[in-house]
PDB file of C-alpha atoms in Angstrom:
ATOM      1  CA  MET A   1     -24.537  33.097  -1.387  1.00 48.00           C
ATOM      2  CA  SER A   2     -22.806  32.016   1.817  1.00 49.00           C
ATOM      3  CA  GLY A   3     -25.362  29.196   2.137  1.00 47.00           C
ATOM      4  CA  PHE A   4     -23.970  27.415  -0.918  1.00 43.00           C
ATOM      5  CA  LEU A   5     -21.563  24.526  -0.970  1.00 46.00           C
ATOM      6  CA  HIS A   6     -19.996  24.316  -4.421  1.00 52.00           C
ATOM      7  CA  GLY A   7     -23.170  25.736  -5.959  1.00 50.00           C
ATOM      8  CA  ILE A   8     -25.604  23.518  -4.012  1.00 50.00           C
ATOM      9  CA  PRO A   9     -27.686  25.112  -1.263  1.00 53.00           C
ATOM     10  CA  ASP A  10     -27.107  23.654   2.224  1.00 55.00           C
ATOM     11  CA  SER A  11     -30.691  22.422   2.325  1.00 54.00           C
ATOM     12  CA  GLN A  12     -30.001  20.226  -0.744  1.00 54.00           C
ATOM     13  CA  ALA A  13     -26.486  19.092   0.169  1.00 53.00           C
ATOM     14  CA  VAL A  14     -26.054  15.429   0.982  1.00 56.00           C
ATOM     15  CA  LYS A  15     -25.257  14.977   4.648  1.00 59.00           C
ATOM     16  CA  PRO A  16     -23.950  11.694   6.045  1.00 57.00           C
ATOM     17  CA  ASP A  17     -26.126   9.622   8.326  1.00 58.00           C
ATOM     18  CA  ALA A  18     -25.014   9.061  11.908  1.00 56.00           C
ATOM     19  CA  ASP A  19     -24.134   5.458  10.922  1.00 54.00           C
ATOM     20  CA  GLN A  20     -21.804   6.642   8.148  1.00 51.00           C
ATOM     21  CA  VAL A  21     -19.760   8.952  10.366  1.00 54.00           C
ATOM     22  CA  LYS A  22     -16.523   7.153  11.231  1.00 63.00           C
ATOM     23  CA  GLN A  23     -16.043   6.543  14.910  1.00 75.00           C
ATOM     24  CA  ALA A  24     -12.793   7.382  16.634  1.00 84.00           C
ATOM     25  CA  VAL A  25     -10.285   4.564  16.507  1.00 83.00           C
ATOM     26  CA  SER A  26      -8.289   3.651  19.577  1.00 89.00           C
ATOM     27  CA  PRO A  27      -4.476   3.692  19.332  1.00 87.00           C
ATOM     28  CA  SER A  28      -4.293  -0.086  19.705  1.00 89.00           C
ATOM     29  CA  GLU A  29      -6.795  -0.570  16.846  1.00 91.00           C
ATOM     30  CA  ALA A  30      -4.848   1.862  14.669  1.00 89.00           C
ATOM     31  CA  GLN A  31      -1.614   0.004  15.405  1.00 90.00           C
ATOM     32  CA  GLN A  32      -3.238  -3.336  14.587  1.00 92.00           C
ATOM     33  CA  ASP A  33      -4.681  -1.962  11.323  1.00 92.00           C
ATOM     34  CA  PHE A  34      -1.262  -0.592  10.346  1.00 87.00           C
ATOM     35  CA  ALA A  35       0.425  -3.886  11.212  1.00 90.00           C
ATOM     36  CA  ASP A  36      -2.135  -5.820   9.165  1.00 93.00           C
ATOM     37  CA  SER A  37      -1.680  -3.489   6.192  1.00 92.00           C
ATOM     38  CA  LEU A  38       2.081  -3.829   6.409  1.00 89.00           C
ATOM     39  CA  LYS A  39       1.893  -7.628   6.591  1.00 94.00           C
ATOM     40  CA  LYS A  40      -0.430  -7.697   3.589  1.00 94.00           C
ATOM     41  CA  ALA A  41       1.944  -5.492   1.566  1.00 92.00           C
ATOM     42  CA  ILE A  42       4.949  -7.653   2.455  1.00 93.00           C
ATOM     43  CA  ASN A  43       3.022 -10.796   1.528  1.00 95.00           C
ATOM     44  CA  ASN A  44       2.122  -9.240  -1.843  1.00 94.00           C
ATOM     45  CA  VAL A  45       5.812  -8.534  -2.539  1.00 95.00           C
ATOM     46  CA  ASN A  46       6.693 -12.077  -1.509  1.00 95.00           C
ATOM     47  CA  ASP A  47       3.950 -13.538  -3.726  1.00 95.00           C
ATOM     48  CA  ALA A  48       5.236 -11.544  -6.708  1.00 95.00           C
ATOM     49  CA  GLN A  49       8.766 -12.843  -6.080  1.00 96.00           C
ATOM     50  CA  ILE A  50       7.562 -16.450  -5.792  1.00 96.00           C
ATOM     51  CA  THR A  51       5.477 -16.171  -8.962  1.00 95.00           C
ATOM     52  CA  SER A  52       8.431 -14.732 -10.859  1.00 95.00           C
ATOM     53  CA  ASP A  53      10.714 -17.511  -9.619  1.00 96.00           C
ATOM     54  CA  LYS A  54       8.233 -20.219 -10.626  1.00 95.00           C
ATOM     55  CA  LYS A  55       7.739 -18.776 -14.111  1.00 94.00           C
ATOM     56  CA  THR A  56      11.493 -18.352 -14.609  1.00 94.00           C
ATOM     57  CA  GLU A  57      12.101 -21.939 -13.489  1.00 94.00           C
ATOM     58  CA  ALA A  58       9.373 -23.206 -15.816  1.00 93.00           C
ATOM     59  CA  MET A  59      10.952 -21.277 -18.689  1.00 92.00           C
ATOM     60  CA  ALA A  60      14.376 -22.738 -17.910  1.00 92.00           C
ATOM     61  CA  LYS A  61      12.930 -26.272 -17.849  1.00 92.00           C
ATOM     62  CA  GLY A  62      11.185 -25.689 -21.159  1.00 90.00           C
ATOM     63  CA  ASP A  63       7.703 -26.102 -19.684  1.00 90.00           C
ATOM     64  CA  THR A  64       6.571 -22.759 -21.083  1.00 85.00           C
ATOM     65  CA  GLU A  65       7.421 -20.806 -24.186  1.00 84.00           C
ATOM     66  CA  ASN A  66       5.731 -17.565 -23.168  1.00 88.00           C
ATOM     67  CA  LEU A  67       8.804 -15.386 -22.658  1.00 91.00           C
ATOM     68  CA  HIS A  68       6.614 -12.291 -22.533  1.00 93.00           C
ATOM     69  CA  ASP A  69       4.771 -13.529 -19.422  1.00 93.00           C
ATOM     70  CA  VAL A  70       8.022 -14.515 -17.718  1.00 94.00           C
ATOM     71  CA  MET A  71       9.577 -11.097 -18.334  1.00 95.00           C
ATOM     72  CA  LEU A  72       6.442  -9.286 -17.142  1.00 95.00           C
ATOM     73  CA  SER A  73       6.370 -11.231 -13.889  1.00 95.00           C
ATOM     74  CA  ALA A  74      10.078 -10.567 -13.346  1.00 95.00           C
ATOM     75  CA  GLN A  75       9.620  -6.829 -13.918  1.00 96.00           C
ATOM     76  CA  LYS A  76       6.565  -6.771 -11.653  1.00 95.00           C
ATOM     77  CA  SER A  77       8.459  -8.461  -8.826  1.00 95.00           C
ATOM     78  CA  GLN A  78      11.410  -6.112  -9.311  1.00 96.00           C
ATOM     79  CA  ILE A  79       9.182  -3.019  -9.210  1.00 96.00           C
ATOM     80  CA  THR A  80       7.290  -4.172  -6.119  1.00 95.00           C
ATOM     81  CA  LEU A  81      10.553  -4.906  -4.318  1.00 95.00           C
ATOM     82  CA  LYS A  82      12.014  -1.498  -5.215  1.00 96.00           C
ATOM     83  CA  ALA A  83       8.807   0.268  -4.172  1.00 94.00           C
ATOM     84  CA  SER A  84       8.758  -1.513  -0.825  1.00 94.00           C
ATOM     85  CA  ALA A  85      12.399  -0.545  -0.228  1.00 95.00           C
ATOM     86  CA  GLN A  86      11.559   3.101  -0.978  1.00 96.00           C
ATOM     87  CA  VAL A  87       8.588   3.004   1.389  1.00 92.00           C
ATOM     88  CA  GLN A  88      10.838   1.498   4.057  1.00 92.00           C
ATOM     89  CA  ARG A  89      13.325   4.347   3.612  1.00 96.00           C
ATOM     90  CA  LYS A  90      10.561   6.940   3.874  1.00 96.00           C
ATOM     91  CA  VAL A  91       9.178   5.344   7.049  1.00 92.00           C
ATOM     92  CA  ILE A  92      12.623   5.284   8.633  1.00 95.00           C
ATOM     93  CA  ASP A  93      13.203   8.925   7.651  1.00 96.00           C
ATOM     94  CA  ALA A  94       9.852   9.908   9.163  1.00 95.00           C
ATOM     95  CA  TYR A  95      10.640   8.006  12.358  1.00 93.00           C
ATOM     96  CA  ASN A  96      14.038   9.678  12.646  1.00 95.00           C
ATOM     97  CA  GLU A  97      12.447  13.091  12.075  1.00 95.00           C
ATOM     98  CA  ILE A  98       9.914  12.447  14.833  1.00 93.00           C
ATOM     99  CA  MET A  99      12.664  11.316  17.190  1.00 94.00           C
ATOM    100  CA  ARG A 100      14.581  14.548  16.553  1.00 94.00           C
ATOM    101  CA  MET A 101      11.586  16.680  17.560  1.00 93.00           C
ATOM    102  CA  GLN A 102      11.864  18.458  20.859  1.00 87.00           C
ATOM    103  CA  ILE A 103       9.019  18.191  23.307  1.00 78.00           C
TER     104      ILE A 103
END
């Protein structure tokens, strides 16, 4: 029974190919990936804000009568902004916790 992995014998278990095994990432690559992810997230928040502003302006000018769409875009931009602020707080808390660690 010790040769089973969740009920599948080891001989039948799917094992990743050597090509599928993720290679170690250098610290500079990890930093660049994190920076790119952060930039993408900030751009998404900015895009949501811009879209909301454009739809609100169009509604004020009378170019659109779809109040539902305007309100949805406003709520979406508000939620993305609040979520990004919460993530920022968590990152700062984690950084402060790491800085308090003794070596």
